[in-house]
PDB file of C-alpha atoms in Angstrom:
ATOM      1  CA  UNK A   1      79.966  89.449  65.782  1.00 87.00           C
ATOM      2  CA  UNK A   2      83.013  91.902  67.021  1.00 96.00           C
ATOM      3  CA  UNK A   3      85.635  92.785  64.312  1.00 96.00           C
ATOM      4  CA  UNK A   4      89.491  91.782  65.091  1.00 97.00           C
ATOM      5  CA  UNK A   5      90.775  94.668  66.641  1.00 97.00           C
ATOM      6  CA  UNK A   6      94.489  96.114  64.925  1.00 97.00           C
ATOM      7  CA  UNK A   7      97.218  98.093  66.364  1.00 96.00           C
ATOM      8  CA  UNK A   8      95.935 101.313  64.687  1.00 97.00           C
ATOM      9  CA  UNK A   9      92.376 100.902  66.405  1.00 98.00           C
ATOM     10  CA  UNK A  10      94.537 102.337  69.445  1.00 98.00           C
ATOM     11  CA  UNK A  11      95.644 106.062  70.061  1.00 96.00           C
ATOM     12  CA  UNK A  12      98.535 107.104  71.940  1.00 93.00           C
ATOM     13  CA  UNK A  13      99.406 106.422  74.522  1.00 92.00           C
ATOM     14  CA  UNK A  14      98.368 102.870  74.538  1.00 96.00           C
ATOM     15  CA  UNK A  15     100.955 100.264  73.456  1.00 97.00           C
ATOM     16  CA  UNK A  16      99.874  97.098  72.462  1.00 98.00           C
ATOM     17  CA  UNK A  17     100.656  93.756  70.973  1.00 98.00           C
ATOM     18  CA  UNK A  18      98.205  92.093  69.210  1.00 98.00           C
ATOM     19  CA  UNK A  19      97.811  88.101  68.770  1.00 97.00           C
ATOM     20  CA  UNK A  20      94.622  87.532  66.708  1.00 96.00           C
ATOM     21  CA  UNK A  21      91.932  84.657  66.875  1.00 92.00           C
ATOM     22  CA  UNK A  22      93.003  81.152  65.469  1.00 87.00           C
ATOM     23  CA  UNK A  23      91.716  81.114  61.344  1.00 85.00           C
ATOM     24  CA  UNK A  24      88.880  79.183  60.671  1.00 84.00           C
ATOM     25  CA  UNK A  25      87.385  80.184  64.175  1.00 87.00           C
ATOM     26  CA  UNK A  26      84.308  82.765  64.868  1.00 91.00           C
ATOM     27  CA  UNK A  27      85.806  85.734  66.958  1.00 95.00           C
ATOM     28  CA  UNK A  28      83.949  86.062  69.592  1.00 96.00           C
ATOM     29  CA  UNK A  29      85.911  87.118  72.897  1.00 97.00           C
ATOM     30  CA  UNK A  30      89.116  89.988  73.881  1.00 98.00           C
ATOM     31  CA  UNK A  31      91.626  88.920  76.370  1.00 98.00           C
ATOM     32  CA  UNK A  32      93.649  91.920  77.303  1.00 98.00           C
ATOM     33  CA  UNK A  33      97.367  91.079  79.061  1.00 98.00           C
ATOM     34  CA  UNK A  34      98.918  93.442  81.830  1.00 98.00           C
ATOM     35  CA  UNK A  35     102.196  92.931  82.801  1.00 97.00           C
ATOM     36  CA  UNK A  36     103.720  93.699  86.395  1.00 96.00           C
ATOM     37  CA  UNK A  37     105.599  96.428  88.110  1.00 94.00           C
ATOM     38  CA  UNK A  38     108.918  96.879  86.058  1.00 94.00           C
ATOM     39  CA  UNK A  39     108.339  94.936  83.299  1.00 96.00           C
ATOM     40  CA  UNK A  40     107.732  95.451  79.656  1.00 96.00           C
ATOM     41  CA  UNK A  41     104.486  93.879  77.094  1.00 96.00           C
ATOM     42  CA  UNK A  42     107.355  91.857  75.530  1.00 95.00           C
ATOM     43  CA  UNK A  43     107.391  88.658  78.141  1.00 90.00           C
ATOM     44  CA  UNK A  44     103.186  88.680  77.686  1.00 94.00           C
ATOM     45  CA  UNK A  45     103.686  88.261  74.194  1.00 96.00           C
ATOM     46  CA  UNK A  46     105.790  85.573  74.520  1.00 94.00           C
ATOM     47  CA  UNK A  47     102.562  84.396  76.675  1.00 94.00           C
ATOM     48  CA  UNK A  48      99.996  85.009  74.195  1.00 96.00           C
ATOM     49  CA  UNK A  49     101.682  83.454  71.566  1.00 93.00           C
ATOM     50  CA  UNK A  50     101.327  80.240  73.082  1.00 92.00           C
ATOM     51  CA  UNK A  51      98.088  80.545  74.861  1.00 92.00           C
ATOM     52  CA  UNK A  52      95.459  78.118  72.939  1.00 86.00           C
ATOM     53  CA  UNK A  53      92.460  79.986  73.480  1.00 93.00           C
ATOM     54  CA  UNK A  54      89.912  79.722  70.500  1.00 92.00           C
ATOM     55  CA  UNK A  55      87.333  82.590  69.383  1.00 94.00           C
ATOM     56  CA  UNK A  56      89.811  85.165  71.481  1.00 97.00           C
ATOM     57  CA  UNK A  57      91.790  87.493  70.031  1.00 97.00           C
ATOM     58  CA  UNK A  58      94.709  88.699  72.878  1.00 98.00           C
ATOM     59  CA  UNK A  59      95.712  92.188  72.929  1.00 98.00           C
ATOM     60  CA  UNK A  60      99.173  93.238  75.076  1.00 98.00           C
ATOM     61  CA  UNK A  61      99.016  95.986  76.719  1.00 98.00           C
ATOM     62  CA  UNK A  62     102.120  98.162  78.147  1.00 98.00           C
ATOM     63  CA  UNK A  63     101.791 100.185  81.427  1.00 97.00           C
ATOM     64  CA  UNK A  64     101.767 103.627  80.744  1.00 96.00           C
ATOM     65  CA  UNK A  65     104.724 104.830  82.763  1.00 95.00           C
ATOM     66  CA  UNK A  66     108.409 104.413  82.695  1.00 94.00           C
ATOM     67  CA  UNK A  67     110.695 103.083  85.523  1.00 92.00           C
ATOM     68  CA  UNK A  68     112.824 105.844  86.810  1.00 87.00           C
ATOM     69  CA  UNK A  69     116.810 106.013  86.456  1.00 81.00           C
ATOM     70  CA  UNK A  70     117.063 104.129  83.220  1.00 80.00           C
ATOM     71  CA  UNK A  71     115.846 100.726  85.187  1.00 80.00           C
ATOM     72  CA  UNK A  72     114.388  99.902  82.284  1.00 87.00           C
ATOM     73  CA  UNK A  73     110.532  99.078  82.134  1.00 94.00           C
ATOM     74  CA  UNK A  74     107.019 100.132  82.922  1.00 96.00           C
ATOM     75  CA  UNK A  75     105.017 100.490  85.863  1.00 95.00           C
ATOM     76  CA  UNK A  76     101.337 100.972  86.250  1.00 96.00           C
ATOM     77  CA  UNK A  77     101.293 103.597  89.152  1.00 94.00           C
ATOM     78  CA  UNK A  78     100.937 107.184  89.068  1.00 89.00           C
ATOM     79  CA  UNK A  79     104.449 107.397  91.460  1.00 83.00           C
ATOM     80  CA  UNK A  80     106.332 104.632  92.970  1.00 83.00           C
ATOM     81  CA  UNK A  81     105.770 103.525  96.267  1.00 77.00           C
ATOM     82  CA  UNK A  82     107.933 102.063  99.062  1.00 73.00           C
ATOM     83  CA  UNK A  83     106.773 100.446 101.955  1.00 70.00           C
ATOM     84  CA  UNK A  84     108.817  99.355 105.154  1.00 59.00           C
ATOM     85  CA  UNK A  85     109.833  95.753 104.973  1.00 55.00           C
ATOM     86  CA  UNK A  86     108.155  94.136 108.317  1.00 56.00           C
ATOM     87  CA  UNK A  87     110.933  92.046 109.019  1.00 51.00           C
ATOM     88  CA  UNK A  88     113.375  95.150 109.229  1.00 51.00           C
ATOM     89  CA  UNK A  89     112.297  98.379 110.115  1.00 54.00           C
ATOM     90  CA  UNK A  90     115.335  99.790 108.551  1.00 58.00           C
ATOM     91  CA  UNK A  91     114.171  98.645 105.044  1.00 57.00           C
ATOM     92  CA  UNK A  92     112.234  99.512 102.747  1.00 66.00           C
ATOM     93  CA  UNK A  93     110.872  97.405  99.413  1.00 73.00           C
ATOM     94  CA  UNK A  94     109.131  98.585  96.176  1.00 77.00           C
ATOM     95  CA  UNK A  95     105.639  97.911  96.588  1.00 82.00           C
ATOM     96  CA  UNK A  96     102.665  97.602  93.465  1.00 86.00           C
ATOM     97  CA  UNK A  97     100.688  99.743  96.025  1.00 88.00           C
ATOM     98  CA  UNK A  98      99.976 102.890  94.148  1.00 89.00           C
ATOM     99  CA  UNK A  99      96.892 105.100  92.693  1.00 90.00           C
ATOM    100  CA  UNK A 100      96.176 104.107  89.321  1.00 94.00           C
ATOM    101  CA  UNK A 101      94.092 106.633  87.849  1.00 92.00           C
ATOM    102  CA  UNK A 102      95.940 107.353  84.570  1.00 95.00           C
ATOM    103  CA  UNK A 103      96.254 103.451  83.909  1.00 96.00           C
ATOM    104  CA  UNK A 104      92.728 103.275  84.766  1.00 95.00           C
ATOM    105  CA  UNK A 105      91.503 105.415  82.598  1.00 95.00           C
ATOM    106  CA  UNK A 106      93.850 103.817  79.726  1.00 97.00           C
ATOM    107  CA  UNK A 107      92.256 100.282  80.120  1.00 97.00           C
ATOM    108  CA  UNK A 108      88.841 101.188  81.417  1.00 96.00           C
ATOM    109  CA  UNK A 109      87.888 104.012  78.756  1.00 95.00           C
ATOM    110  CA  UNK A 110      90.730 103.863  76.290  1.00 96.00           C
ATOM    111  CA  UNK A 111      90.743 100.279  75.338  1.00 97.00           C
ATOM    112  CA  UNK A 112      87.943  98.342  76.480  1.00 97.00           C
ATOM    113  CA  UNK A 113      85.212 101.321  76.044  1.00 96.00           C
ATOM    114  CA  UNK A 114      86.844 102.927  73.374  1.00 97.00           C
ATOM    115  CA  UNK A 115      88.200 101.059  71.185  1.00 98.00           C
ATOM    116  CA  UNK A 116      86.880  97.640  72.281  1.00 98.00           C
ATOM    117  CA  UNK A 117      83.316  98.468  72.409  1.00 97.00           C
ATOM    118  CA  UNK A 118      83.012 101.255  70.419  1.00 97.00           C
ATOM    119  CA  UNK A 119      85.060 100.935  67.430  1.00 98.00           C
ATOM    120  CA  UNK A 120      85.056  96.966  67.445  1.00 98.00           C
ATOM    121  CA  UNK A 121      81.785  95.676  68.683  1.00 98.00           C
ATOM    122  CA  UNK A 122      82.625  93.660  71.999  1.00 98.00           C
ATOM    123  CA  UNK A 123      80.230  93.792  74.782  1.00 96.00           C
ATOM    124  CA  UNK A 124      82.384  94.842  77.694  1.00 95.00           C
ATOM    125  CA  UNK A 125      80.365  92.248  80.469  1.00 94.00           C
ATOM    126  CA  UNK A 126      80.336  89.332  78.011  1.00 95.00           C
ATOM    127  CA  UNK A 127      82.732  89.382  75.681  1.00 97.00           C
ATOM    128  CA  UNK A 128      86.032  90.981  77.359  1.00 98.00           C
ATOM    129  CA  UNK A 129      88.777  89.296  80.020  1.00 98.00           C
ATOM    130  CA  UNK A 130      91.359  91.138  81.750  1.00 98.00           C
ATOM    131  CA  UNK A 131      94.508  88.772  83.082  1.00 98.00           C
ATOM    132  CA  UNK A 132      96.996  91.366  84.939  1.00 97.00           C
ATOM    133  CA  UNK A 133     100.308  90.131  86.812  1.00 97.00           C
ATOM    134  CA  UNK A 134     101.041  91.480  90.041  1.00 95.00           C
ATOM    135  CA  UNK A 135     100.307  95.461  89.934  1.00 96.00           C
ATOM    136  CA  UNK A 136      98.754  94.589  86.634  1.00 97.00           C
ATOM    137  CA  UNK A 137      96.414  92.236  88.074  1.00 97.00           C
ATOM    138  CA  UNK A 138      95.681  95.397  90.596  1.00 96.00           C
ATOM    139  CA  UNK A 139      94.624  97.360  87.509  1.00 97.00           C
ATOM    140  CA  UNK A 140      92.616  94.802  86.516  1.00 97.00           C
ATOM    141  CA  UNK A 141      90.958  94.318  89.481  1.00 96.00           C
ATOM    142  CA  UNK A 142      90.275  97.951  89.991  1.00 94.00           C
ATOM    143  CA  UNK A 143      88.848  98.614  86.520  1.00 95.00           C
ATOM    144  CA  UNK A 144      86.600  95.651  87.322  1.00 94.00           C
ATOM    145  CA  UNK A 145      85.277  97.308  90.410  1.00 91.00           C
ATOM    146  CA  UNK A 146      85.303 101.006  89.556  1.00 86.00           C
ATOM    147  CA  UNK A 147      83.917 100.634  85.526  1.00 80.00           C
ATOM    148  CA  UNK A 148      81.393  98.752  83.417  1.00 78.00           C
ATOM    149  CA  UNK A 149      81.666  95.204  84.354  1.00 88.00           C
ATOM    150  CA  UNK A 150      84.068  92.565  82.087  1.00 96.00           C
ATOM    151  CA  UNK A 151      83.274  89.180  82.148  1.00 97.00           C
ATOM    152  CA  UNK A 152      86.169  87.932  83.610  1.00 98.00           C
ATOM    153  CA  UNK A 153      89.467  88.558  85.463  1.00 98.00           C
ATOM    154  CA  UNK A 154      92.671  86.227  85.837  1.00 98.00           C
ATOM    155  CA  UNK A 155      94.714  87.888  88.443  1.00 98.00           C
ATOM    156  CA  UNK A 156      97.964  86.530  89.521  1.00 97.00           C
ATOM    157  CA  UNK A 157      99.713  87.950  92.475  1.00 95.00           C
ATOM    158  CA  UNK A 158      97.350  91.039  92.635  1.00 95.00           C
ATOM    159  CA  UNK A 159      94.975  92.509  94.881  1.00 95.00           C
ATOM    160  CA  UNK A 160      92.588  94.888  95.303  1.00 93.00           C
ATOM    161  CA  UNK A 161      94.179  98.713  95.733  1.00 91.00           C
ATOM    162  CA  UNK A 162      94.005  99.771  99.444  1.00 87.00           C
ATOM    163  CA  UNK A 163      91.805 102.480  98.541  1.00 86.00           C
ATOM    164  CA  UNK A 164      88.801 100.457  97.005  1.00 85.00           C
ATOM    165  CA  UNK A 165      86.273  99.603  99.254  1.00 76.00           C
ATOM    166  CA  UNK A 166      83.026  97.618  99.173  1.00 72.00           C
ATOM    167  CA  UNK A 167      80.879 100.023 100.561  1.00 67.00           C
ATOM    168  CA  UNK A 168      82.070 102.592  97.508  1.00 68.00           C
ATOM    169  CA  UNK A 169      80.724  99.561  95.074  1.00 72.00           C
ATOM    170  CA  UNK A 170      76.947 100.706  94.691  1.00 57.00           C
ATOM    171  CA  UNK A 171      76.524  97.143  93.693  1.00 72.00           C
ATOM    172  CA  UNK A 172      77.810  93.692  93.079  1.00 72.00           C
ATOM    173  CA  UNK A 173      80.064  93.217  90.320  1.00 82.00           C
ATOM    174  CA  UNK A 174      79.216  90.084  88.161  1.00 89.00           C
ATOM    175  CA  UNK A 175      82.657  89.886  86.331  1.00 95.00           C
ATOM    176  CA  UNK A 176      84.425  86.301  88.059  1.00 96.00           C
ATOM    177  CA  UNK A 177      87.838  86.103  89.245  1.00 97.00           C
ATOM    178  CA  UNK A 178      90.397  83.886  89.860  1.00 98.00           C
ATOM    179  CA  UNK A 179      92.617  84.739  92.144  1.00 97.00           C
ATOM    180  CA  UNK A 180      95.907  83.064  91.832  1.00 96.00           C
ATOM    181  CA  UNK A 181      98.849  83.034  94.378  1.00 93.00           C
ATOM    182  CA  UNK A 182     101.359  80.899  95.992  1.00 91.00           C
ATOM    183  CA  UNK A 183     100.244  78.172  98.758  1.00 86.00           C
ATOM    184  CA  UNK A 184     102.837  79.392 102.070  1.00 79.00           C
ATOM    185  CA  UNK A 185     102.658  82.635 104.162  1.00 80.00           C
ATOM    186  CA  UNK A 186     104.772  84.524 101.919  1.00 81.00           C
ATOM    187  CA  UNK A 187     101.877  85.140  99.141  1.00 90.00           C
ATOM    188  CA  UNK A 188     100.905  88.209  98.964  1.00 90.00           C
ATOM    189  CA  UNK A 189      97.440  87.507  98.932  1.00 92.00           C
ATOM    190  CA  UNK A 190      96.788  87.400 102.440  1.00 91.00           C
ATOM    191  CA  UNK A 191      92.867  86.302 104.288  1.00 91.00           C
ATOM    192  CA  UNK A 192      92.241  90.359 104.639  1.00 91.00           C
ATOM    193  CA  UNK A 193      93.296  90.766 100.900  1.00 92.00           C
ATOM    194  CA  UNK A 194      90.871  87.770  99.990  1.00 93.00           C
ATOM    195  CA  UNK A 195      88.194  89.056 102.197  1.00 91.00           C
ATOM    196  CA  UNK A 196      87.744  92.023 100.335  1.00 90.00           C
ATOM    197  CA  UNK A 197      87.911  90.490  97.125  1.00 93.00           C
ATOM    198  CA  UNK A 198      84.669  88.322  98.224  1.00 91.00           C
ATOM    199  CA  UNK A 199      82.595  91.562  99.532  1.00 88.00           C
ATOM    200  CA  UNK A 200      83.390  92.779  96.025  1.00 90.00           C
ATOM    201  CA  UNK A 201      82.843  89.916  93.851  1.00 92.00           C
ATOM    202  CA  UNK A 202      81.049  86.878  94.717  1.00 91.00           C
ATOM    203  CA  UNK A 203      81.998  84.991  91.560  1.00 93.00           C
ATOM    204  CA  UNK A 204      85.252  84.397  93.296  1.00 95.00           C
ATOM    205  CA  UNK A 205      87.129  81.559  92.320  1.00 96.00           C
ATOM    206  CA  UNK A 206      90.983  81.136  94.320  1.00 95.00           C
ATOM    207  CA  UNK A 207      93.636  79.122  93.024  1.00 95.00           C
ATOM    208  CA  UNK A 208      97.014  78.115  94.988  1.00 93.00           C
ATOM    209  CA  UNK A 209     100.321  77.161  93.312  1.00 91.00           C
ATOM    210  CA  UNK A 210     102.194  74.473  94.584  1.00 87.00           C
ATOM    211  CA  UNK A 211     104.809  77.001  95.437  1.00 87.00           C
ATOM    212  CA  UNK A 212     105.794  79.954  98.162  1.00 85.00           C
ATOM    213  CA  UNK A 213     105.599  83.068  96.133  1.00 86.00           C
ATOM    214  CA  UNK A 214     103.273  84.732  93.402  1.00 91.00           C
ATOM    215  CA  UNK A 215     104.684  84.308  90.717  1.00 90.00           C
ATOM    216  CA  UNK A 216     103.099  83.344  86.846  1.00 92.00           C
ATOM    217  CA  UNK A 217     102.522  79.800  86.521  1.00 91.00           C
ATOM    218  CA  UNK A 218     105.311  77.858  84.471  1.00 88.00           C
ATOM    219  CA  UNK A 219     104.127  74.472  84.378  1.00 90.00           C
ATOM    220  CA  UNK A 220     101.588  72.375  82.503  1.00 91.00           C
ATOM    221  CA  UNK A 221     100.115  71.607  85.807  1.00 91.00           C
ATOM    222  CA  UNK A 222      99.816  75.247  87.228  1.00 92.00           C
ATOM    223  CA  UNK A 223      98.378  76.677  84.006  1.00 94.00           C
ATOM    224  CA  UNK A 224      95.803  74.112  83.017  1.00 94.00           C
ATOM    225  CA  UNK A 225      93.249  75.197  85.847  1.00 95.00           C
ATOM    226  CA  UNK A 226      93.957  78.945  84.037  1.00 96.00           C
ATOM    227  CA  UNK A 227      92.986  77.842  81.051  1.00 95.00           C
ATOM    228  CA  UNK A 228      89.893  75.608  81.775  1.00 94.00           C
ATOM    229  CA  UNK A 229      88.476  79.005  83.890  1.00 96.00           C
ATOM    230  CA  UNK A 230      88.879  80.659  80.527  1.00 96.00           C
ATOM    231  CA  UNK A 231      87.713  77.877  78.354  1.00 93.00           C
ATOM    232  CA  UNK A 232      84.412  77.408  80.528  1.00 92.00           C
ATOM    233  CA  UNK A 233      83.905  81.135  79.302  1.00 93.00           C
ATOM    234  CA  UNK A 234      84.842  81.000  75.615  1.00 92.00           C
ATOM    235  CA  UNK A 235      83.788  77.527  74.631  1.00 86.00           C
ATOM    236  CA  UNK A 236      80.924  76.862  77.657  1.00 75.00           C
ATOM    237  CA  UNK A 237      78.679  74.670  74.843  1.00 67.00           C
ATOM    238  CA  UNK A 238      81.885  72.750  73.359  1.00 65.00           C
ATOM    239  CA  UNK A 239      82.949  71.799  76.515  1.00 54.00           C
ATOM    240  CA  UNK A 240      79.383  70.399  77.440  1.00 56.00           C
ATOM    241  CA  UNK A 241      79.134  68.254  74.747  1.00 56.00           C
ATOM    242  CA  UNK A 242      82.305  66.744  75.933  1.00 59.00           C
ATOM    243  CA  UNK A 243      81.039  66.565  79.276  1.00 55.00           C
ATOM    244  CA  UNK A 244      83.303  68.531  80.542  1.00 54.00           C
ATOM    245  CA  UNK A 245      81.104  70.780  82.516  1.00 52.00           C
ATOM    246  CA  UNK A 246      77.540  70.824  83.150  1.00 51.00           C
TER     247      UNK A 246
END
């Protein structure tokens, strides 16, 4: 069994938050958090605290990379990127496009391989889940493509980076996804988006909000199908004994 993983198991320059598994329960899963472009790990941890997942311990992890100009937060990108808006040509909008090769290589061999697997015992295809917001949820994506397989990613509002493609994945990648997003035209995760995600992973699961844009769930409604994806994979023999699944 994996040992609960502590703030000290991880160098510079990770930054993490660390929510432990529920006493009295067997430790048997990671769930690692990644916030979005411009934010900080302190509105995940507000998340994890409340998150009922048993046998999980939730680590909070901080992108790697100030915002410029004293903005204020972190961003996951090795620059900022702007693209042009395509309803005016004359603007142009912050965009979580970006390569991610230092926050890559902070989640990918840093944490999960690491410290993770290597100093804690987790089985990176089994025992870890990665659930990134936005240009987190790119991260998480591309570390799921590009490294050792995780079991599982949550990604809300994120898609894969522009410069992954299927035919540089030598194989299949058995981690599932759910893909989260809003239900109108404005969601970023458009059919091309969604496409690739399916030549990548076939354990592809998509959930749409009841709402235009991609933003975190807030509602008992929009995070309960969240949480049963992540309880079928934590608690799979619990929740067959209820008859919950099959």
């Amino acid at each position: 069994m994996p040992r609960q993983p502590v703030e000290a198991d991880f160098p510079a320059p990770a930054v993490v938050k660390i929510f432990p598994a529920p006493e009295n329960t067997p430790l048997t899963h990671a769930v690692v958090l990644l916030h979005g472009l411009g934010d900080t790990l302190d509105n995940f941890a507000h998340l994890a605290d409340r998150l009922p997942l048993p046998q999980a311990t939730i680590i909070v992890l901080q992108a790697p990379n100030p915002m410029p100009f004293d903005l204020g937060g972190f961003h996951w990108g090795h620059d900022l990127v702007f693209a042009r808006n395509p309803n005016d040509a004359n603007d142009e909008q912050l965009t979580p496009e970006a390569e991610f090769g230092v926050a890559k290589n902070l989640l990918g061999q840093v944490v999960i391989r690491d410290v993770l697997v290597g100093k804690c015992g987790f089985t990176a295809a089994t025992d870890i889940i990665l659930w990134g917001y936005a240009q987190g949820a790119m991260v998480a994506l591309d570390v799921a493509a590009s490294h050792t397989p995780v079991r599982a990613v949550v990604s809300v509002g994120g898609w894969m980076p522009i410069y992954v493609r299927p035919r540089d994945i030598l194989d299949e990648r058995p981690t599932e996804v759910l893909v989260c997003g809003g239900a109108s035209a404005k969601s970023d995760i458009t059919a091309e988006r969604y496409e690739l995600l399916t030549a990548i992973f076939p354990h592809l699961k998509r959930l749409r909000f009841n709402k235009p844009d991609d933003v975190m769930p807030s509602t008992t409604d929009e995070m309960a199908p969240i949480l049963r994806f992540l309880l079928m994979i934590l608690i799979p023999d619990e929740l067959r004994k209820q008859g919950l699944i099959k």
